[in-house]
Coordinates of N, CA and C in Angstrom, one line a residue:
M1 N 223.2 68.7 151.7 CA 222.0 68.9 152.0 C 221.4 70.6 152.6
K2 N 222.6 71.1 152.5 CA 221.7 72.1 153.1 C 221.3 73.4 151.8
I3 N 222.4 72.9 151.1 CA 222.0 73.4 149.1 C 221.0 73.0 148.9
S4 N 219.6 71.9 149.2 CA 219.0 71.8 148.6 C 218.1 71.9 149.5
K5 N 217.4 72.8 150.6 CA 217.5 72.8 151.6 C 216.6 74.5 151.1
I6 N 218.4 75.4 151.0 CA 217.3 76.6 150.2 C 217.4 76.6 148.0
S7 N 218.1 75.9 147.9 CA 216.9 75.3 146.8 C 215.3 75.3 146.3
L8 N 215.1 74.9 147.4 CA 213.3 74.0 148.2 C 213.0 75.4 147.7
A9 N 214.1 76.1 148.7 CA 213.2 77.5 149.5 C 212.7 77.8 148.5
L10 N 213.9 78.2 147.9 CA 213.9 79.6 146.9 C 212.7 78.8 146.1
A11 N 212.5 77.9 145.1 CA 211.5 77.6 144.4 C 209.6 77.9 145.3
I12 N 210.0 77.5 145.8 CA 208.7 77.8 147.0 C 208.2 79.3 147.3
G13 N 209.4 79.7 147.0 CA 208.5 81.7 147.5 C 208.4 81.8 146.2
F14 N 209.6 81.4 145.0 CA 208.5 81.8 144.0 C 207.8 81.6 143.2
A15 N 206.6 80.2 143.4 CA 206.2 80.0 143.9 C 204.8 80.6 144.0
A16 N 204.6 81.1 145.2 CA 203.9 82.0 146.2 C 203.7 83.4 144.8
A17 N 205.2 84.2 145.3 CA 205.8 84.9 144.0 C 204.5 85.0 143.0
S18 N 204.1 84.0 142.1 CA 203.8 83.8 140.8 C 202.8 83.6 140.9
A19 N 201.8 83.5 142.5 CA 200.1 83.1 142.2 C 199.8 83.6 142.5
S20 N 200.3 84.7 143.3 CA 199.7 85.9 143.1 C 198.9 87.0 142.2
A21 N 198.1 86.9 141.1 CA 197.4 86.8 140.1 C 196.8 87.9 140.6
Q22 N 196.3 89.0 139.5 CA 195.4 90.2 140.0 C 194.2 90.3 138.5
T23 N 193.0 90.0 138.9 CA 192.0 89.5 137.2 C 191.0 91.2 137.7
A24 N 190.6 91.2 136.8 CA 189.1 91.8 136.2 C 188.9 91.5 135.3
N25 N 187.2 91.9 135.3 CA 186.2 91.5 134.4 C 186.6 93.4 133.6
M26 N 185.5 92.7 132.0 CA 186.4 93.2 131.2 C 184.6 93.0 129.8
A27 N 184.0 94.0 129.4 CA 182.5 94.2 129.4 C 182.2 94.5 127.5
V28 N 182.4 93.8 127.0 CA 182.2 93.3 126.0 C 180.8 93.5 124.9
S29 N 180.4 94.5 124.3 CA 179.1 94.9 124.0 C 178.9 95.4 122.5
A30 N 177.9 95.3 121.1 CA 177.8 95.0 119.9 C 176.2 95.6 120.4
T31 N 176.4 97.0 119.0 CA 174.8 97.1 118.8 C 174.3 96.4 117.8
I32 N 172.8 96.2 116.7 CA 172.8 95.8 116.1 C 171.3 97.2 115.0
A33 N 172.9 98.5 114.0 CA 171.8 99.1 113.5 C 170.5 98.2 112.4
G34 N 169.3 99.2 112.3 CA 168.6 98.2 111.6 C 169.1 99.0 110.7
S35 N 168.6 98.2 109.2 CA 168.7 98.3 108.0 C 168.2 98.1 107.2
C36 N 167.9 97.9 106.2 CA 167.1 97.8 104.7 C 167.9 98.1 103.4
S37 N 167.8 96.9 101.9 CA 168.1 97.6 101.1 C 167.7 97.8 99.9
L38 N 166.7 97.1 99.1 CA 166.0 97.5 98.3 C 166.6 97.8 96.8
V39 N 165.5 96.1 96.1 CA 165.7 95.8 94.4 C 164.7 96.1 93.9
A40 N 164.0 97.4 93.5 CA 163.7 97.6 92.1 C 163.0 97.2 90.7
N41 N 162.7 96.6 90.3 CA 162.3 96.0 88.7 C 161.6 96.7 87.8
P42 N 161.8 96.3 86.8 CA 161.2 97.5 86.5 C 159.2 98.1 86.3
L43 N 159.2 99.1 86.2 CA 157.0 98.3 85.6 C 157.3 98.8 84.1
A44 N 156.5 97.0 83.7 CA 157.1 97.2 81.8 C 155.4 96.7 81.5
F45 N 154.7 98.2 80.4 CA 153.9 97.8 80.0 C 154.1 97.6 78.9
S46 N 154.8 97.0 78.8 CA 154.9 96.1 76.9 C 154.1 98.2 76.0
V47 N 152.9 97.6 74.9 CA 152.7 98.1 74.3 C 151.2 98.0 75.3
Y48 N 150.4 99.4 74.7 CA 149.0 100.0 74.8 C 148.0 100.3 73.8
D49 N 147.1 100.3 73.6 CA 146.2 100.6 72.9 C 145.2 101.3 73.0
P50 N 145.0 102.6 73.0 CA 144.4 103.2 73.8 C 142.7 103.6 72.9
L51 N 143.0 102.3 72.1 CA 141.2 102.2 71.8 C 140.6 101.0 72.6
A52 N 141.9 100.0 72.9 CA 140.9 99.3 74.7 C 139.8 99.7 74.8
G53 N 138.5 98.7 75.6 CA 138.0 99.2 76.1 C 138.1 99.1 77.2
S54 N 139.8 98.5 77.6 CA 139.9 97.6 79.3 C 140.9 98.5 80.0
P55 N 141.6 99.3 80.9 CA 142.8 99.0 80.3 C 144.2 98.5 80.9
L56 N 145.5 98.0 80.8 CA 146.8 97.5 81.0 C 146.9 97.4 82.3
D57 N 146.2 96.0 82.5 CA 147.2 96.5 84.2 C 148.0 95.7 84.0
V58 N 149.5 95.4 84.5 CA 150.6 94.9 84.7 C 151.2 94.9 86.1
A59 N 152.2 93.9 86.7 CA 152.8 93.9 87.7 C 154.6 93.3 88.2
T60 N 155.2 94.3 88.8 CA 156.6 94.0 88.8 C 156.6 93.5 91.1
T61 N 157.6 93.3 90.9 CA 157.6 93.2 92.6 C 159.2 94.1 92.8
V62 N 159.5 94.5 93.7 CA 160.4 95.2 94.9 C 160.7 94.0 95.6
A63 N 161.8 93.9 96.0 CA 162.7 92.9 97.2 C 162.8 93.8 98.1
V64 N 162.4 93.2 99.2 CA 163.5 94.2 100.4 C 164.3 92.7 101.2
T65 N 164.8 93.4 101.4 CA 165.9 93.2 102.9 C 166.1 93.3 103.8
C66 N 166.3 93.0 105.2 CA 165.8 93.9 106.3 C 167.1 93.4 107.3
T67 N 167.2 94.0 108.4 CA 168.1 93.5 109.4 C 167.3 92.5 110.0
T68 N 166.8 91.4 110.9 CA 166.4 91.2 112.0 C 165.3 91.5 112.3
G69 N 164.5 91.9 112.9 CA 163.3 92.2 113.3 C 163.3 93.5 113.5
A70 N 163.6 94.7 111.9 CA 163.5 95.8 111.2 C 162.1 95.8 110.5
G71 N 161.2 97.0 110.8 CA 159.9 97.1 110.3 C 160.0 97.8 109.6
A72 N 159.3 98.3 108.6 CA 159.7 99.3 107.2 C 158.2 99.9 106.6
T73 N 158.2 100.7 106.2 CA 157.5 101.0 104.6 C 157.8 101.1 103.5
L74 N 157.2 101.2 102.4 CA 157.9 101.2 101.2 C 156.9 102.5 100.7
A75 N 157.5 103.2 99.8 CA 156.9 104.4 99.3 C 157.2 105.0 98.2
M76 N 156.4 104.6 97.3 CA 156.4 105.5 95.5 C 156.8 107.1 95.3
G77 N 157.2 107.4 94.9 CA 157.8 108.5 94.7 C 156.8 108.6 93.3
P78 N 156.4 110.2 93.4 CA 155.5 110.4 92.0 C 155.7 110.5 90.6
G79 N 157.3 110.9 91.1 CA 157.6 110.1 88.9 C 158.3 111.4 89.0
Q80 N 158.6 111.9 88.1 CA 159.5 113.4 88.0 C 158.5 113.5 86.5
N81 N 157.2 113.2 86.2 CA 156.3 113.6 85.1 C 155.4 113.9 85.5
V82 N 155.3 114.1 87.1 CA 154.2 114.4 87.9 C 153.1 115.5 87.0
T83 N 151.2 115.7 87.7 CA 151.5 116.9 86.8 C 149.3 116.8 88.3
G84 N 149.7 117.8 89.5 CA 148.9 118.5 90.6 C 150.0 117.8 91.3
A85 N 148.9 117.9 93.4 CA 149.7 117.8 93.9 C 148.7 117.0 95.0
G86 N 149.1 116.6 95.7 CA 148.5 115.7 97.5 C 148.4 114.7 96.7
A87 N 147.1 114.2 97.5 CA 146.2 112.8 96.7 C 146.3 113.6 95.8
G88 N 145.7 114.6 95.2 CA 145.6 114.3 93.6 C 146.0 114.4 92.3
A89 N 147.1 114.5 93.1 CA 148.5 114.1 91.6 C 148.8 113.1 90.6
Q90 N 148.4 112.9 89.4 CA 148.7 112.2 88.5 C 149.7 111.8 88.2
R91 N 150.5 111.0 88.0 CA 151.7 109.9 87.2 C 151.2 110.1 86.1
R92 N 153.1 110.5 85.0 CA 152.3 110.2 83.7 C 153.7 110.4 83.5
M93 N 153.6 109.7 82.1 CA 154.6 108.9 80.9 C 154.8 110.0 80.6
R94 N 156.0 110.3 79.9 CA 156.0 111.4 78.0 C 157.1 110.9 77.2
V95 N 157.0 111.0 76.3 CA 157.4 111.2 74.6 C 159.0 111.7 74.6
G96 N 159.5 111.5 74.9 CA 161.0 112.8 75.1 C 160.4 113.5 75.8
A97 N 161.0 114.9 75.4 CA 160.8 116.3 75.7 C 159.7 116.7 75.0
T98 N 158.9 115.8 74.7 CA 157.4 116.8 73.8 C 156.2 116.4 75.1
A99 N 154.9 116.9 74.6 CA 154.4 118.1 75.5 C 153.2 115.9 75.4
N100 N 153.8 115.2 75.1 CA 153.0 114.3 74.3 C 152.7 113.1 76.3
Y101 N 151.6 112.6 77.0 CA 151.9 112.3 78.7 C 150.8 111.0 77.9
L102 N 151.2 110.2 78.7 CA 150.4 108.6 79.2 C 150.6 108.5 81.0
N103 N 149.1 109.6 81.2 CA 148.8 109.0 82.7 C 148.2 107.3 83.2
Y104 N 149.7 106.8 84.1 CA 149.7 105.9 84.4 C 148.8 106.3 86.5
S105 N 148.8 104.7 86.9 CA 148.8 104.6 88.1 C 149.6 103.3 88.9
I106 N 149.8 103.5 89.3 CA 150.3 101.7 90.9 C 149.7 102.3 92.2
F107 N 149.7 101.0 92.2 CA 149.0 100.5 93.1 C 149.5 99.0 94.1
Q108 N 149.4 99.6 95.9 CA 149.7 98.2 96.3 C 149.4 97.2 96.9
P109 N 149.9 96.1 97.3 CA 149.0 94.8 96.7 C 148.3 94.7 97.8
S110 N 147.2 93.6 98.0 CA 145.7 93.3 98.1 C 145.8 94.0 99.9
G111 N 147.4 93.4 100.6 CA 148.0 93.4 101.6 C 149.5 93.7 102.3
T112 N 149.8 92.7 103.5 CA 150.9 94.0 103.6 C 151.9 92.6 103.3
A113 N 152.0 91.1 103.0 CA 152.6 89.8 103.6 C 153.4 89.8 102.3
P114 N 154.5 89.5 101.9 CA 155.2 89.5 101.2 C 154.4 88.6 99.8
G115 N 154.1 89.1 98.6 CA 153.5 87.8 97.9 C 152.2 87.7 97.5
D116 N 151.4 88.6 98.2 CA 150.4 89.7 98.2 C 149.6 89.9 96.2
A117 N 148.7 89.7 96.3 CA 147.6 89.9 95.2 C 148.1 91.0 94.9
C118 N 147.8 91.6 93.8 CA 146.8 92.9 92.6 C 145.7 93.0 93.6
A119 N 145.1 94.0 93.4 CA 144.3 93.9 94.0 C 143.9 95.4 93.6
Y120 N 144.3 96.7 93.0 CA 144.4 98.2 92.2 C 143.0 98.3 92.3
T121 N 143.2 98.8 94.0 CA 142.3 99.9 94.8 C 143.3 100.7 95.5
A122 N 144.2 100.3 96.1 CA 144.7 101.5 97.1 C 146.4 101.6 96.2
G123 N 146.0 103.5 95.8 CA 147.1 103.7 95.2 C 148.5 104.0 95.7
W124 N 149.3 104.0 95.3 CA 150.3 103.3 96.1 C 151.4 104.6 95.9
G125 N 151.5 105.9 97.0 CA 152.4 106.6 97.1 C 153.7 107.4 98.3
N126 N 153.8 108.7 98.4 CA 155.1 108.5 99.1 C 154.1 109.3 100.5
G127 N 152.9 109.2 100.5 CA 152.4 109.0 102.1 C 151.7 111.3 101.2
T128 N 151.9 111.8 100.7 CA 151.0 112.5 100.6 C 151.0 112.7 99.1
T129 N 151.6 112.1 97.8 CA 151.3 112.5 97.1 C 150.8 111.0 96.2
A130 N 150.0 111.2 95.6 CA 149.4 109.3 94.2 C 149.3 108.4 95.3
G131 N 149.3 108.9 96.8 CA 148.2 107.2 97.7 C 149.2 107.2 99.0
A132 N 149.0 106.5 99.5 CA 149.8 106.0 100.9 C 150.4 105.3 100.8
V133 N 151.9 105.2 102.2 CA 153.3 103.8 101.4 C 152.9 103.0 102.1
L134 N 153.4 101.5 101.9 CA 153.1 100.9 102.1 C 154.2 100.2 104.1
A135 N 153.0 99.9 104.9 CA 154.1 99.5 105.9 C 153.9 97.7 106.0
I136 N 155.8 97.4 106.4 CA 155.7 96.2 105.8 C 156.6 96.0 107.4
G137 N 155.7 94.3 107.7 CA 156.2 93.8 109.1 C 157.5 94.2 109.6
A138 N 157.9 93.7 110.7 CA 159.5 93.2 111.0 C 159.7 92.0 110.3
A139 N 161.3 92.2 109.8 CA 161.8 90.8 109.2 C 161.8 90.0 110.4
P140 N 161.6 88.1 109.6 CA 162.4 87.9 110.4 C 163.3 87.2 109.8
G141 N 163.8 87.7 109.1 CA 165.1 87.2 109.5 C 165.6 88.0 108.0
P142 N 166.6 88.1 108.0 CA 168.2 88.7 106.8 C 167.7 87.7 105.8
T143 N 166.8 87.8 105.3 CA 165.8 87.4 103.4 C 165.2 88.3 103.1
A144 N 165.0 88.0 101.7 CA 164.5 89.1 100.6 C 163.4 88.4 100.7
R145 N 162.2 89.6 100.9 CA 160.7 89.5 100.8 C 159.8 90.1 99.3
S146 N 159.9 89.3 99.3 CA 158.8 90.5 97.4 C 157.8 90.5 97.7
Y147 N 157.1 92.8 96.7 CA 155.8 92.7 97.9 C 155.8 93.7 96.0
N148 N 154.6 93.3 95.9 CA 153.8 93.0 94.5 C 153.4 94.4 93.8
V149 N 154.4 94.7 93.1 CA 153.6 96.4 92.2 C 153.0 96.3 91.0
C150 N 151.8 97.1 91.5 CA 150.2 96.9 90.6 C 150.0 98.6 89.6
G151 N 150.3 98.1 88.9 CA 150.6 99.2 87.7 C 149.4 98.8 86.5
R152 N 148.8 100.5 86.0 CA 147.6 100.3 85.1 C 147.6 101.5 84.4
I153 N 147.1 101.7 83.3 CA 147.3 102.8 82.2 C 145.5 102.9 82.0
P154 N 145.4 103.6 82.7 CA 143.3 104.1 83.1 C 143.4 103.1 80.4
A155 N 141.6 103.1 80.1 CA 141.4 103.0 78.7 C 140.9 103.9 78.4
G156 N 141.0 103.9 76.7 CA 140.6 105.4 76.3 C 141.7 106.8 76.0
Q157 N 142.5 106.8 76.7 CA 144.0 107.5 76.5 C 144.4 108.0 74.9
S158 N 144.4 109.6 74.6 CA 143.8 109.7 73.3 C 145.6 110.8 72.7
S159 N 146.7 109.9 73.0 CA 147.7 110.0 73.3 C 148.5 109.2 72.2
A160 N 149.4 110.4 72.1 CA 150.4 109.9 70.0 C 151.2 108.7 70.6
I161 N 151.5 108.4 69.3 CA 152.6 106.8 69.7 C 153.6 107.4 69.2
G162 N 154.5 106.3 70.7 CA 155.4 107.0 70.6 C 156.3 105.9 71.8
S163 N 156.9 106.3 72.3 CA 158.2 104.9 73.4 C 158.1 106.1 75.0
Y164 N 157.0 106.3 75.8 CA 156.9 106.8 77.0 C 156.9 106.7 78.2
V165 N 158.2 106.9 78.8 CA 158.8 106.7 79.9 C 158.9 108.2 81.1
D166 N 158.8 107.1 81.8 CA 158.5 108.0 83.3 C 159.7 107.1 84.6
T167 N 160.3 107.8 85.6 CA 161.2 107.1 86.7 C 160.3 107.7 88.1
V168 N 160.4 106.4 88.3 CA 159.2 106.4 90.3 C 160.6 106.2 91.1
V169 N 161.0 106.8 92.4 CA 161.7 106.8 93.0 C 161.5 106.3 93.9
V170 N 162.2 104.6 94.1 CA 161.2 104.0 95.2 C 162.2 104.0 96.1
T171 N 161.7 103.9 97.5 CA 162.9 104.4 99.6 C 161.9 103.4 99.8
V172 N 162.6 102.7 100.7 CA 162.5 102.1 102.0 C 162.6 102.4 103.0
T173 N 161.5 103.0 104.7 CA 162.6 103.7 105.3 C 162.3 102.9 106.9
L174 N 163.1 102.9 108.3 CA 163.5 101.7 109.3 C 161.4 102.5 109.6

């Protein structure tokens, strides 16, 4: 019997020793930084007729995907062939390395909601050249929102035959 009492006492002693554990709290954290991605579709005017009595208007879209809750602005650069400076800058397409240019403008949609129609009234620029930026509201979720980009070539330009091109940098800024 003495052996059983000693074994029982040792078992109780070991159980008591292992039951005196210590605990601590560990902080866990993360930060979500605001970010946006952008897809800019081509603004293709197709065939321009300088003898037509009205401007050539076309539209395309840019798609913006931002972190939930992030608001941003969309800016359109002046292009590679711009003439003039500031608010009076004029975007131009060019035929190769020639001196042949074709003026055009880029306008914001009628409002700041995705899908708002073209109004051809408010120039779209980078805030200092060729118009204002477009302020878009906070993203409701991480899905793409599509905004119309409205292009116009004024009527009656006497430009030479050729394929005119330009490149405009589109920027989304948080």
